[in-house]
CSV table of C-alpha atoms in Angstrom, one decimal:
chain,number,residue,atom,x,y,z
A,4,UNK,CA,-73.0,136.1,52.2
A,5,UNK,CA,-76.2,135.4,50.4
A,6,UNK,CA,-74.0,133.7,47.6
A,7,UNK,CA,-72.0,131.4,49.9
A,8,UNK,CA,-74.3,128.5,50.0
A,9,UNK,CA,-74.9,128.1,46.2
A,10,UNK,CA,-71.2,128.8,45.5
A,11,UNK,CA,-70.1,126.2,48.0
A,12,UNK,CA,-72.6,123.8,46.5
A,13,UNK,CA,-71.3,124.3,43.0
A,14,UNK,CA,-67.7,123.9,44.2
A,15,UNK,CA,-68.6,120.6,46.0
A,16,UNK,CA,-70.3,119.4,42.9
A,17,UNK,CA,-67.2,120.2,40.8
A,18,UNK,CA,-64.9,118.4,43.2
A,19,UNK,CA,-67.2,115.4,43.3
A,20,UNK,CA,-67.1,115.2,39.5
A,21,UNK,CA,-63.3,115.5,39.6
A,22,UNK,CA,-63.2,112.7,42.1
A,23,UNK,CA,-65.4,110.5,40.0
A,24,UNK,CA,-63.2,111.1,37.0
A,25,UNK,CA,-60.0,110.3,38.9
A,26,UNK,CA,-61.6,107.2,40.4
A,27,UNK,CA,-62.6,106.0,36.9
A,28,UNK,CA,-59.2,106.7,35.5
A,29,UNK,CA,-57.6,104.8,38.3
A,30,UNK,CA,-59.9,101.8,38.0
A,31,UNK,CA,-59.5,101.8,34.2
A,32,UNK,CA,-55.7,101.8,34.7
A,33,UNK,CA,-55.9,99.2,37.3
A,34,UNK,CA,-58.3,96.8,35.6
A,35,UNK,CA,-57.4,97.3,32.0
A,36,UNK,CA,-53.7,97.0,32.7
A,37,UNK,CA,-54.3,94.7,35.6
A,38,UNK,CA,-52.3,96.9,37.9
A,39,UNK,CA,-53.4,94.9,40.9
A,40,UNK,CA,-53.6,91.6,39.2
A,41,UNK,CA,-50.3,90.7,37.7
A,42,UNK,CA,-50.5,90.0,34.0
A,43,UNK,CA,-51.2,91.9,30.9
A,44,UNK,CA,-54.0,93.0,28.7
A,45,UNK,CA,-55.7,90.0,27.0
A,46,UNK,CA,-54.1,90.5,23.6
A,47,UNK,CA,-50.7,91.0,25.2
A,48,UNK,CA,-51.0,87.7,27.1
A,49,UNK,CA,-51.8,85.8,24.0
A,50,UNK,CA,-49.1,87.5,22.0
A,51,UNK,CA,-46.6,86.8,24.8
A,52,UNK,CA,-47.6,83.1,24.5
A,53,UNK,CA,-47.0,83.3,20.8
A,54,UNK,CA,-43.6,85.0,21.1
A,55,UNK,CA,-42.4,82.4,23.6
A,56,UNK,CA,-43.5,79.7,21.3
A,57,UNK,CA,-41.4,81.3,18.5
A,58,UNK,CA,-38.4,81.4,20.8
A,59,UNK,CA,-38.9,77.8,22.0
A,60,UNK,CA,-39.3,76.6,18.4
A,61,UNK,CA,-42.8,75.4,19.1
A,62,UNK,CA,-44.3,77.7,16.5
A,63,UNK,CA,-42.9,77.1,13.0
A,64,UNK,CA,-43.6,77.9,9.4
A,65,UNK,CA,-45.5,81.1,10.1
A,66,UNK,CA,-45.5,83.6,7.3
A,67,UNK,CA,-46.4,86.8,9.2
A,68,UNK,CA,-46.8,88.1,12.7
A,69,UNK,CA,-50.4,87.4,13.7
A,70,UNK,CA,-52.5,90.5,12.9
A,71,UNK,CA,-53.5,91.1,16.5
A,72,UNK,CA,-49.8,90.9,17.6
A,73,UNK,CA,-48.3,93.5,15.3
A,74,UNK,CA,-48.6,96.2,17.9
A,75,UNK,CA,-47.3,93.9,20.6
A,76,UNK,CA,-44.2,93.0,18.5
A,77,UNK,CA,-43.5,96.6,17.8
A,78,UNK,CA,-43.7,97.3,21.5
A,79,UNK,CA,-41.5,94.4,22.3
A,80,UNK,CA,-38.8,95.4,19.8
A,81,UNK,CA,-38.8,99.1,20.7
A,82,UNK,CA,-39.6,99.6,24.3
A,83,UNK,CA,-36.9,97.8,26.1
A,84,UNK,CA,-37.7,94.1,26.5
A,85,UNK,CA,-35.9,93.1,23.3
A,86,UNK,CA,-32.7,94.8,24.4
A,87,UNK,CA,-33.1,93.3,27.9
A,88,UNK,CA,-33.5,89.8,26.3
A,89,UNK,CA,-30.5,90.4,24.0
A,90,UNK,CA,-28.4,91.4,26.9
A,91,UNK,CA,-29.4,88.2,28.8
A,92,UNK,CA,-28.5,85.9,25.9
A,93,UNK,CA,-25.2,87.7,25.3
A,94,UNK,CA,-24.4,87.2,29.0
A,95,UNK,CA,-25.0,83.5,28.7
A,96,UNK,CA,-22.8,83.4,25.6
A,97,UNK,CA,-20.1,85.4,27.2
A,98,UNK,CA,-20.1,83.1,30.3
A,99,UNK,CA,-19.9,80.1,28.1
A,100,UNK,CA,-17.0,81.6,26.0
A,101,UNK,CA,-15.1,82.3,29.2
A,102,UNK,CA,-15.0,78.5,29.8
A,103,UNK,CA,-13.7,77.7,26.3
A,104,UNK,CA,-10.0,78.3,25.3
A,105,UNK,CA,-9.3,79.4,21.8
A,106,UNK,CA,-6.4,77.1,20.6
A,107,UNK,CA,-3.1,78.5,19.4
A,108,UNK,CA,-3.8,76.9,16.0
A,109,UNK,CA,-6.5,79.5,15.3
A,110,UNK,CA,-9.1,76.9,14.4
A,111,UNK,CA,-11.6,77.6,17.2
A,112,UNK,CA,-14.4,79.5,15.6
A,113,UNK,CA,-17.8,80.9,16.2
A,114,UNK,CA,-20.5,81.4,13.5
A,115,UNK,CA,-22.9,84.3,13.6
A,116,UNK,CA,-25.8,85.0,11.4
A,117,UNK,CA,-26.0,88.5,10.0
A,118,UNK,CA,-29.6,89.7,9.5
A,119,UNK,CA,-31.2,90.5,12.9
A,120,UNK,CA,-28.2,89.0,14.7
A,121,UNK,CA,-25.4,91.5,13.8
A,122,UNK,CA,-27.4,94.0,11.7
A,123,UNK,CA,-31.0,95.1,12.5
A,124,UNK,CA,-33.7,95.2,9.9
A,125,UNK,CA,-36.3,96.6,12.4
A,126,UNK,CA,-36.6,99.9,10.5
A,127,UNK,CA,-37.5,98.0,7.4
A,128,UNK,CA,-40.0,95.6,9.1
A,129,UNK,CA,-41.7,98.5,10.9
A,130,UNK,CA,-42.5,100.2,7.6
A,131,UNK,CA,-43.9,96.9,6.3
A,132,UNK,CA,-46.0,96.5,9.5
A,133,UNK,CA,-44.2,93.1,9.9
A,134,UNK,CA,-46.0,91.8,6.9
A,135,UNK,CA,-45.2,89.1,4.4
A,136,UNK,CA,-41.6,88.9,3.0
A,137,UNK,CA,-41.1,91.1,0.0
A,138,UNK,CA,-37.8,90.1,-1.6
A,139,UNK,CA,-37.3,93.1,-3.9
A,140,UNK,CA,-38.2,95.6,-1.2
A,141,UNK,CA,-35.8,93.9,1.2
A,142,UNK,CA,-33.1,94.0,-1.4
A,143,UNK,CA,-33.6,97.7,-1.9
A,144,UNK,CA,-33.4,98.2,1.9
A,145,UNK,CA,-30.3,96.1,2.3
A,146,UNK,CA,-28.6,97.9,-0.6
A,147,UNK,CA,-28.7,101.2,1.3
A,148,UNK,CA,-26.2,99.8,3.8
A,149,UNK,CA,-28.3,101.5,6.5
A,150,UNK,CA,-28.9,98.5,8.9
A,151,UNK,CA,-28.0,99.6,12.4
A,152,UNK,CA,-25.6,97.3,14.2
A,153,UNK,CA,-27.0,95.4,17.2
A,154,UNK,CA,-24.7,96.6,20.1
A,155,UNK,CA,-24.9,93.6,22.5
A,156,UNK,CA,-24.0,91.3,19.7
A,157,UNK,CA,-21.2,93.5,18.6
A,158,UNK,CA,-19.9,93.3,22.2
A,159,UNK,CA,-19.8,89.5,22.0
A,160,UNK,CA,-18.2,89.6,18.6
A,161,UNK,CA,-15.5,91.9,19.7
A,162,UNK,CA,-14.9,89.9,22.9
A,163,UNK,CA,-14.6,86.7,20.9
A,164,UNK,CA,-12.0,88.2,18.6
A,165,UNK,CA,-10.1,89.4,21.6
A,166,UNK,CA,-10.0,85.9,23.0
A,167,UNK,CA,-8.5,84.6,19.8
A,168,UNK,CA,-11.6,83.0,18.2
A,169,UNK,CA,-12.3,83.3,14.5
A,170,UNK,CA,-15.8,84.6,13.9
A,171,UNK,CA,-17.5,83.7,10.7
A,172,UNK,CA,-20.5,85.7,9.6
A,173,UNK,CA,-22.8,83.4,7.6
A,174,UNK,CA,-25.7,84.9,5.7
A,175,UNK,CA,-28.5,83.9,3.3
A,176,UNK,CA,-27.9,87.2,1.5
A,177,UNK,CA,-26.8,86.6,-2.0
A,178,UNK,CA,-23.1,87.3,-2.3
A,179,UNK,CA,-23.2,88.4,-5.8
A,180,UNK,CA,-25.9,91.0,-5.5
A,181,UNK,CA,-25.6,92.1,-1.9
A,182,UNK,CA,-22.0,91.1,-1.0
A,183,UNK,CA,-20.3,94.4,-1.2
A,184,UNK,CA,-23.1,96.5,0.5
A,185,UNK,CA,-23.4,93.9,3.3
A,186,UNK,CA,-19.6,93.9,3.9
A,187,UNK,CA,-19.7,97.7,3.9
A,188,UNK,CA,-22.7,97.8,6.3
A,189,UNK,CA,-21.0,95.3,8.6
A,190,UNK,CA,-17.7,97.2,8.7
A,191,UNK,CA,-19.4,100.6,9.2
A,192,UNK,CA,-21.2,99.1,12.3
A,193,UNK,CA,-18.1,97.7,13.8
A,194,UNK,CA,-18.2,94.1,12.7
A,195,UNK,CA,-14.7,94.2,11.3
A,196,UNK,CA,-11.3,92.9,12.4
A,197,UNK,CA,-11.1,89.3,11.2
A,198,UNK,CA,-14.6,88.5,10.1
A,199,UNK,CA,-15.2,86.1,7.4
A,200,UNK,CA,-18.3,86.9,5.3
A,201,UNK,CA,-19.7,84.0,3.3
A,202,UNK,CA,-22.9,85.0,1.6
A,203,UNK,CA,-24.7,82.3,-0.2
A,204,UNK,CA,-28.0,82.3,-2.0
A,205,UNK,CA,-30.8,80.8,-0.1
A,206,UNK,CA,-30.4,77.6,-2.0
A,207,UNK,CA,-27.2,76.8,-0.1
A,208,UNK,CA,-28.2,76.1,3.5
A,209,UNK,CA,-26.3,77.2,6.5
A,210,UNK,CA,-25.6,73.5,7.3
A,211,UNK,CA,-23.5,73.2,4.1
A,212,UNK,CA,-21.6,76.4,5.0
A,213,UNK,CA,-20.8,75.2,8.4
A,214,UNK,CA,-19.8,71.7,7.1
A,215,UNK,CA,-17.4,73.5,4.7
A,216,UNK,CA,-15.8,75.2,7.7
A,217,UNK,CA,-15.5,71.9,9.5
A,218,UNK,CA,-13.9,70.4,6.4
A,219,UNK,CA,-11.4,73.2,6.5
A,220,UNK,CA,-10.4,72.2,10.0
A,221,UNK,CA,-12.3,74.7,12.1
A,222,UNK,CA,-13.9,73.6,15.3
A,223,UNK,CA,-17.3,75.4,15.8
A,224,UNK,CA,-17.4,76.3,19.4
A,225,UNK,CA,-20.5,78.6,19.3
A,226,UNK,CA,-23.3,79.5,17.0
A,227,UNK,CA,-25.3,82.7,17.3
A,228,UNK,CA,-28.5,83.3,15.3
A,229,UNK,CA,-32.0,84.7,15.4
A,230,UNK,CA,-33.6,81.8,13.5
A,231,UNK,CA,-33.8,78.2,14.6
A,232,UNK,CA,-32.7,77.3,11.1
A,233,UNK,CA,-29.4,79.0,11.9
A,234,UNK,CA,-29.0,76.7,14.8
A,235,UNK,CA,-30.1,73.3,13.5
A,236,UNK,CA,-28.8,70.8,10.9
A,237,UNK,CA,-25.2,69.7,10.4
A,238,UNK,CA,-22.2,71.0,12.4
A,239,UNK,CA,-24.3,73.4,14.5
A,240,UNK,CA,-21.4,73.8,16.9
A,241,UNK,CA,-20.8,72.9,20.6
A,242,UNK,CA,-23.4,75.3,21.7
A,243,UNK,CA,-26.0,77.5,20.1
A,244,UNK,CA,-27.6,80.8,21.2
A,245,UNK,CA,-31.0,82.0,20.0
A,246,UNK,CA,-31.2,85.7,19.4
A,247,UNK,CA,-34.9,86.8,20.0
A,248,UNK,CA,-36.8,87.6,16.8
A,249,UNK,CA,-40.6,87.7,16.7
A,250,UNK,CA,-40.6,89.7,13.4
A,251,UNK,CA,-40.3,86.9,10.9
A,252,UNK,CA,-39.6,83.2,10.4
A,253,UNK,CA,-37.0,81.8,8.0
A,254,UNK,CA,-37.4,78.0,7.4
B,3,UNK,CA,-76.2,130.5,58.2
B,4,UNK,CA,-73.3,131.6,60.3
B,5,UNK,CA,-71.9,128.0,60.1
B,6,UNK,CA,-72.1,127.6,56.3
B,7,UNK,CA,-68.7,129.1,55.4
B,8,UNK,CA,-66.5,127.1,57.8
B,9,UNK,CA,-68.5,123.9,57.1
B,10,UNK,CA,-68.1,124.4,53.3
B,11,UNK,CA,-64.5,125.1,53.8
B,12,UNK,CA,-63.9,121.9,55.8
B,13,UNK,CA,-65.9,119.9,53.2
B,14,UNK,CA,-63.8,121.3,50.4
B,15,UNK,CA,-60.6,120.5,52.3
B,16,UNK,CA,-61.8,117.0,52.8
B,17,UNK,CA,-62.6,116.6,49.1
B,18,UNK,CA,-59.3,118.1,48.2
B,19,UNK,CA,-57.5,115.5,50.4
B,20,UNK,CA,-59.5,112.7,48.9
B,21,UNK,CA,-58.6,113.9,45.4
B,22,UNK,CA,-54.9,114.0,46.3
B,23,UNK,CA,-55.1,110.5,47.6
B,24,UNK,CA,-56.9,109.2,44.5
B,25,UNK,CA,-54.4,111.0,42.3
B,26,UNK,CA,-51.5,109.5,44.1
B,27,UNK,CA,-53.0,106.0,43.9
B,28,UNK,CA,-53.6,106.5,40.2
B,29,UNK,CA,-50.1,107.7,39.6
B,30,UNK,CA,-48.6,104.9,41.7
B,31,UNK,CA,-50.5,102.4,39.7
B,32,UNK,CA,-49.7,104.0,36.4
B,33,UNK,CA,-46.0,104.4,37.1
B,34,UNK,CA,-45.2,101.5,39.3
B,35,UNK,CA,-47.0,99.1,37.0
B,36,UNK,CA,-46.3,101.2,33.9
B,37,UNK,CA,-49.9,101.4,33.0
B,38,UNK,CA,-49.3,104.0,30.4
B,39,UNK,CA,-45.9,102.7,29.4
B,40,UNK,CA,-46.3,99.1,28.4
B,41,UNK,CA,-44.0,96.7,30.2
B,42,UNK,CA,-43.8,95.4,33.6
B,43,UNK,CA,-42.2,96.1,37.0
B,44,UNK,CA,-38.4,95.9,36.8
B,45,UNK,CA,-38.1,92.4,38.5
B,46,UNK,CA,-40.8,91.0,36.3
B,47,UNK,CA,-39.1,92.2,33.2
B,48,UNK,CA,-35.8,90.6,34.1
B,49,UNK,CA,-37.6,87.4,35.2
B,50,UNK,CA,-39.5,87.3,32.0
B,51,UNK,CA,-36.2,87.6,30.1
B,52,UNK,CA,-34.9,84.7,32.2
B,53,UNK,CA,-38.0,82.6,31.6
B,54,UNK,CA,-37.8,83.0,27.9
B,55,UNK,CA,-34.1,82.1,28.0
B,56,UNK,CA,-35.0,78.9,29.7
B,57,UNK,CA,-37.7,78.1,27.1
B,58,UNK,CA,-35.3,78.9,24.2
B,59,UNK,CA,-32.5,76.7,25.7
B,60,UNK,CA,-30.3,79.7,26.1
B,61,UNK,CA,-30.1,79.3,29.9
B,62,UNK,CA,-28.8,76.0,30.9
B,63,UNK,CA,-27.4,74.2,34.0
B,64,UNK,CA,-29.2,76.4,36.5
B,65,UNK,CA,-29.7,74.7,39.9
B,66,UNK,CA,-32.5,76.9,41.2
B,67,UNK,CA,-34.9,79.6,40.2
B,68,UNK,CA,-33.1,83.0,40.7
B,69,UNK,CA,-34.0,84.2,44.2
B,70,UNK,CA,-35.6,87.4,42.8
B,71,UNK,CA,-37.8,85.4,40.5
B,72,UNK,CA,-39.4,82.9,42.9
B,73,UNK,CA,-42.5,85.1,43.2
B,74,UNK,CA,-42.6,85.6,39.5
B,75,UNK,CA,-42.4,81.9,38.7
B,76,UNK,CA,-45.1,81.2,41.2
B,77,UNK,CA,-47.3,83.9,39.6
B,78,UNK,CA,-46.5,82.5,36.1
B,79,UNK,CA,-47.4,79.0,37.1
B,80,UNK,CA,-50.6,79.8,39.0
B,81,UNK,CA,-52.2,82.9,37.5
B,82,UNK,CA,-53.0,81.8,34.0
B,83,UNK,CA,-50.1,82.5,31.7
B,84,UNK,CA,-48.7,78.9,32.1
B,85,UNK,CA,-52.1,77.4,31.1
B,86,UNK,CA,-52.3,79.9,28.3
B,87,UNK,CA,-48.8,78.8,27.1
B,88,UNK,CA,-49.6,75.1,27.5
B,89,UNK,CA,-52.8,75.5,25.4
B,90,UNK,CA,-50.7,77.2,22.6
B,91,UNK,CA,-48.1,74.5,22.5
B,92,UNK,CA,-50.8,71.8,22.5
B,93,UNK,CA,-52.5,73.5,19.6
B,94,UNK,CA,-49.3,73.5,17.7
B,95,UNK,CA,-48.8,69.8,18.5
B,96,UNK,CA,-52.4,69.0,17.5
B,97,UNK,CA,-52.2,70.9,14.2
B,98,UNK,CA,-49.0,69.0,13.4
B,99,UNK,CA,-50.6,65.6,14.4
B,100,UNK,CA,-53.5,66.3,12.0
B,101,UNK,CA,-50.9,66.3,9.2
B,102,UNK,CA,-49.4,62.9,10.1
B,103,UNK,CA,-51.1,59.6,9.4
B,104,UNK,CA,-50.7,56.8,11.9
B,105,UNK,CA,-49.9,53.8,9.8
B,106,UNK,CA,-52.0,50.6,10.0
B,107,UNK,CA,-48.9,48.7,11.3
B,108,UNK,CA,-49.2,50.4,14.6
B,109,UNK,CA,-45.6,51.6,14.6
B,110,UNK,CA,-46.2,55.3,14.5
B,111,UNK,CA,-45.5,56.6,18.0
B,112,UNK,CA,-45.2,59.7,20.1
B,113,UNK,CA,-43.1,59.9,23.3
B,114,UNK,CA,-44.1,62.0,26.3
B,115,UNK,CA,-42.2,62.8,29.4
B,116,UNK,CA,-44.1,62.4,32.6
B,117,UNK,CA,-43.0,64.8,35.3
B,118,UNK,CA,-44.4,68.3,34.5
B,119,UNK,CA,-45.5,67.1,31.1
B,120,UNK,CA,-48.3,64.6,32.0
B,121,UNK,CA,-48.2,65.0,35.8
B,122,UNK,CA,-47.7,68.3,37.7
B,123,UNK,CA,-45.3,68.6,40.6
B,124,UNK,CA,-46.2,72.2,41.1
B,125,UNK,CA,-47.7,71.6,44.6
B,126,UNK,CA,-44.4,70.0,45.7
B,127,UNK,CA,-42.2,72.8,44.2
B,128,UNK,CA,-44.3,75.5,45.8
B,129,UNK,CA,-43.7,74.0,49.2
B,130,UNK,CA,-40.0,74.0,48.4
B,131,UNK,CA,-40.1,77.6,47.2
B,132,UNK,CA,-38.6,76.3,43.9
B,133,UNK,CA,-35.4,75.5,45.7
B,134,UNK,CA,-32.6,73.0,45.0
B,135,UNK,CA,-33.6,69.5,44.1
B,136,UNK,CA,-34.1,67.2,47.1
B,137,UNK,CA,-34.3,63.6,45.9
B,138,UNK,CA,-35.7,62.0,49.1
B,139,UNK,CA,-38.4,64.7,49.5
B,140,UNK,CA,-39.4,64.4,45.9
B,141,UNK,CA,-39.6,60.6,46.2
B,142,UNK,CA,-41.8,61.0,49.2
B,143,UNK,CA,-44.1,63.3,47.2
B,144,UNK,CA,-44.2,61.1,44.2
B,145,UNK,CA,-45.0,58.1,46.3
B,146,UNK,CA,-48.3,59.8,47.4
B,147,UNK,CA,-49.6,59.4,43.9
B,148,UNK,CA,-51.0,62.8,44.3
B,149,UNK,CA,-49.6,64.6,41.2
B,150,UNK,CA,-52.5,66.3,39.4
B,151,UNK,CA,-52.7,65.6,35.7
B,152,UNK,CA,-52.1,68.4,33.2
B,153,UNK,CA,-55.3,68.7,31.3
B,154,UNK,CA,-54.1,70.2,28.0
B,155,UNK,CA,-51.5,67.5,27.7
B,156,UNK,CA,-54.1,64.8,28.6
B,157,UNK,CA,-56.2,66.2,25.7
B,158,UNK,CA,-53.3,65.7,23.3
B,159,UNK,CA,-52.6,62.3,24.7
B,160,UNK,CA,-56.2,61.2,24.2
B,161,UNK,CA,-56.4,62.6,20.7
B,162,UNK,CA,-53.2,60.8,19.6
B,163,UNK,CA,-54.5,57.5,20.9
B,164,UNK,CA,-57.8,58.1,19.0
B,165,UNK,CA,-55.8,58.8,15.8
B,166,UNK,CA,-54.1,55.4,16.2
B,167,UNK,CA,-50.7,56.5,17.5
B,168,UNK,CA,-48.9,54.6,20.3
B,169,UNK,CA,-47.9,57.0,23.1
B,170,UNK,CA,-44.9,56.0,25.2
B,171,UNK,CA,-44.5,57.7,28.5
B,172,UNK,CA,-40.8,58.0,29.3
B,173,UNK,CA,-39.6,58.9,32.7
B,174,UNK,CA,-36.5,59.4,34.7
B,175,UNK,CA,-38.3,58.1,37.7
B,176,UNK,CA,-36.8,54.9,38.9
B,177,UNK,CA,-39.0,52.0,37.8
B,178,UNK,CA,-38.2,49.8,40.8
B,179,UNK,CA,-39.0,52.3,43.6
B,180,UNK,CA,-41.5,54.5,41.9
B,181,UNK,CA,-42.9,52.4,39.1
B,182,UNK,CA,-46.2,51.2,40.6
B,183,UNK,CA,-47.1,54.5,42.2
B,184,UNK,CA,-46.3,56.4,39.0
B,185,UNK,CA,-48.4,54.0,37.0
B,186,UNK,CA,-51.2,54.4,39.5
B,187,UNK,CA,-51.0,58.2,39.4
B,188,UNK,CA,-51.0,58.3,35.6
B,189,UNK,CA,-54.0,56.0,35.4
B,190,UNK,CA,-55.9,58.0,38.0
B,191,UNK,CA,-55.3,61.1,36.0
B,192,UNK,CA,-56.5,59.7,32.8
B,193,UNK,CA,-53.2,58.7,31.1
B,194,UNK,CA,-54.4,55.2,30.4
B,195,UNK,CA,-55.6,53.3,27.4
B,196,UNK,CA,-52.5,52.0,25.7
B,197,UNK,CA,-49.7,53.8,27.4
B,198,UNK,CA,-46.3,52.3,27.7
B,199,UNK,CA,-44.5,53.3,30.9
B,200,UNK,CA,-40.8,52.7,30.8
B,201,UNK,CA,-39.2,54.1,33.9
B,202,UNK,CA,-35.5,54.1,34.1
B,203,UNK,CA,-33.0,55.3,36.6
B,204,UNK,CA,-31.4,58.6,35.7
B,205,UNK,CA,-28.3,56.8,34.5
B,206,UNK,CA,-30.2,55.6,31.5
B,207,UNK,CA,-30.8,58.5,29.3
B,208,UNK,CA,-33.9,59.3,27.3
B,209,UNK,CA,-31.9,58.9,24.1
B,210,UNK,CA,-31.2,55.3,24.9
B,211,UNK,CA,-34.9,54.7,25.6
B,212,UNK,CA,-35.9,56.3,22.4
B,213,UNK,CA,-33.3,54.4,20.5
B,214,UNK,CA,-34.6,51.2,21.9
B,215,UNK,CA,-38.1,52.1,20.6
B,216,UNK,CA,-36.6,52.7,17.1
B,217,UNK,CA,-34.8,49.4,17.3
B,218,UNK,CA,-38.1,47.8,18.0
B,219,UNK,CA,-39.4,49.3,14.8
B,220,UNK,CA,-41.3,52.3,16.0
B,221,UNK,CA,-41.3,55.6,14.1
B,222,UNK,CA,-41.2,58.5,16.6
B,223,UNK,CA,-43.4,61.1,15.0
B,224,UNK,CA,-43.6,63.5,17.9
B,225,UNK,CA,-41.9,64.1,21.3
B,226,UNK,CA,-43.4,66.2,24.1
B,227,UNK,CA,-41.4,67.2,27.2
B,228,UNK,CA,-40.8,70.0,29.6
B,229,UNK,CA,-37.0,69.7,29.6
B,230,UNK,CA,-34.7,70.3,26.6
B,231,UNK,CA,-32.9,67.1,27.7
B,232,UNK,CA,-36.2,65.3,26.8
B,233,UNK,CA,-36.0,66.7,23.3
B,234,UNK,CA,-32.4,66.4,22.3
B,235,UNK,CA,-29.9,63.6,21.7
B,236,UNK,CA,-30.6,60.5,19.6
B,237,UNK,CA,-33.9,59.6,17.9
B,238,UNK,CA,-35.7,62.7,19.1
B,239,UNK,CA,-38.5,62.2,16.6
B,240,UNK,CA,-39.8,64.1,13.6
B,241,UNK,CA,-40.8,67.0,15.7
B,242,UNK,CA,-40.5,68.1,19.3
B,243,UNK,CA,-42.7,70.2,21.5
B,244,UNK,CA,-41.3,72.0,24.6
B,245,UNK,CA,-43.7,72.2,27.5
B,246,UNK,CA,-43.0,75.4,29.5
B,247,UNK,CA,-41.2,74.8,32.8
B,248,UNK,CA,-39.4,77.6,34.7
B,249,UNK,CA,-39.4,75.6,38.0
B,250,UNK,CA,-36.3,73.5,37.5
B,251,UNK,CA,-33.7,72.3,35.0
B,252,UNK,CA,-32.8,68.7,34.3
B,253,UNK,CA,-29.5,68.3,32.4
């Protein structure tokens, strides 16, 4: 019995330290992540602002993801919000497509961009830490035919074909050097059926490609792309859908 | 001494309960707010998706804020992210304006929308819980001349005037019934100097108003508005800037 008091005292001290630790952890979680005050850590809030500016076409001409937002962009792309956003856009596109009849003449068409609309280059951009564009490195990556397909977009693609639309896949990838591997990659990821792949070097703008389709008699009912430059210019189509992409900007 | 053991035992039990409570609070904060897993509560994530779709012009024709997002929109508008987003857009506009010279002929102009671009109707929409548009109630609100100015936009407005641009304030508010009170409200909030206020009933679209300016010889160098319908159509200007607005949609 002579040891009870000091033992109890040491036990109480230990519990007290544990409580302090838990309280600090709790407060740190609550304050640093603003658990009780809706919002996000300061960098995240600024990076969210930036990301929304990209999607709203307010931020243009940027060469790389801001340095303080590289981690944010990676988190956005890989932890669920990107897929959630994609699903939302595809739902909008699908609802719109349900209101449009594909004529029996087979001339109602949609145009889809390829890179980061149908096929994902996220694995490549992660290795580059979302840095400045490196044409030869990108070409090496694209040549592997290893770009994963983007499932929600494949879902829309398939549904449009089923409804009787033509779907043209328009790309800035050079047809001569990357045509076969791009076609192979697209088909391996399910973008097959009656796709039309029209790769052009970057000197031929998407406007010209769409104008050519219109000259051939097609009616562009929808246009899906991850860059505002896919969705502006001539013959953009009856309605455009912006796929989220905070990884890079194509003028 | 005969009371030490039971007292120590009760103290230990109390500390243990307190630790359990703190641990539960911590876990609840961590899991429910995803403190260790970046992201947001489920409704917030979906509502963020929706808000970004509004800003990217992917979501159109909606009559009211989705019911599950009313709280989210209120939080967005009042807890800092809206102001942060506004500041970002104004910085983009200001950087762009720095690259444009206002000619000595006084014909370089910007167009600004008024409602929720220059003047805020947030107090009104809060009382309506961001519900469906109520023309008579809005008119009563607007007639009070109590719309607060939106400071970051006032900053851009003032800077543009200082640079020698004309700034035309274009509005869907009817000039006959709301003209004087709108002018009074604008001037009281600092939107004075050489503004041009051209209120038109909603049957006259902003495109027609901008075309009229172009016919008068003006060159529209920039266009600032909270609705995509402010920024599309004819004579949109050399560059447009979308002010965030998840409160309502104007076709």
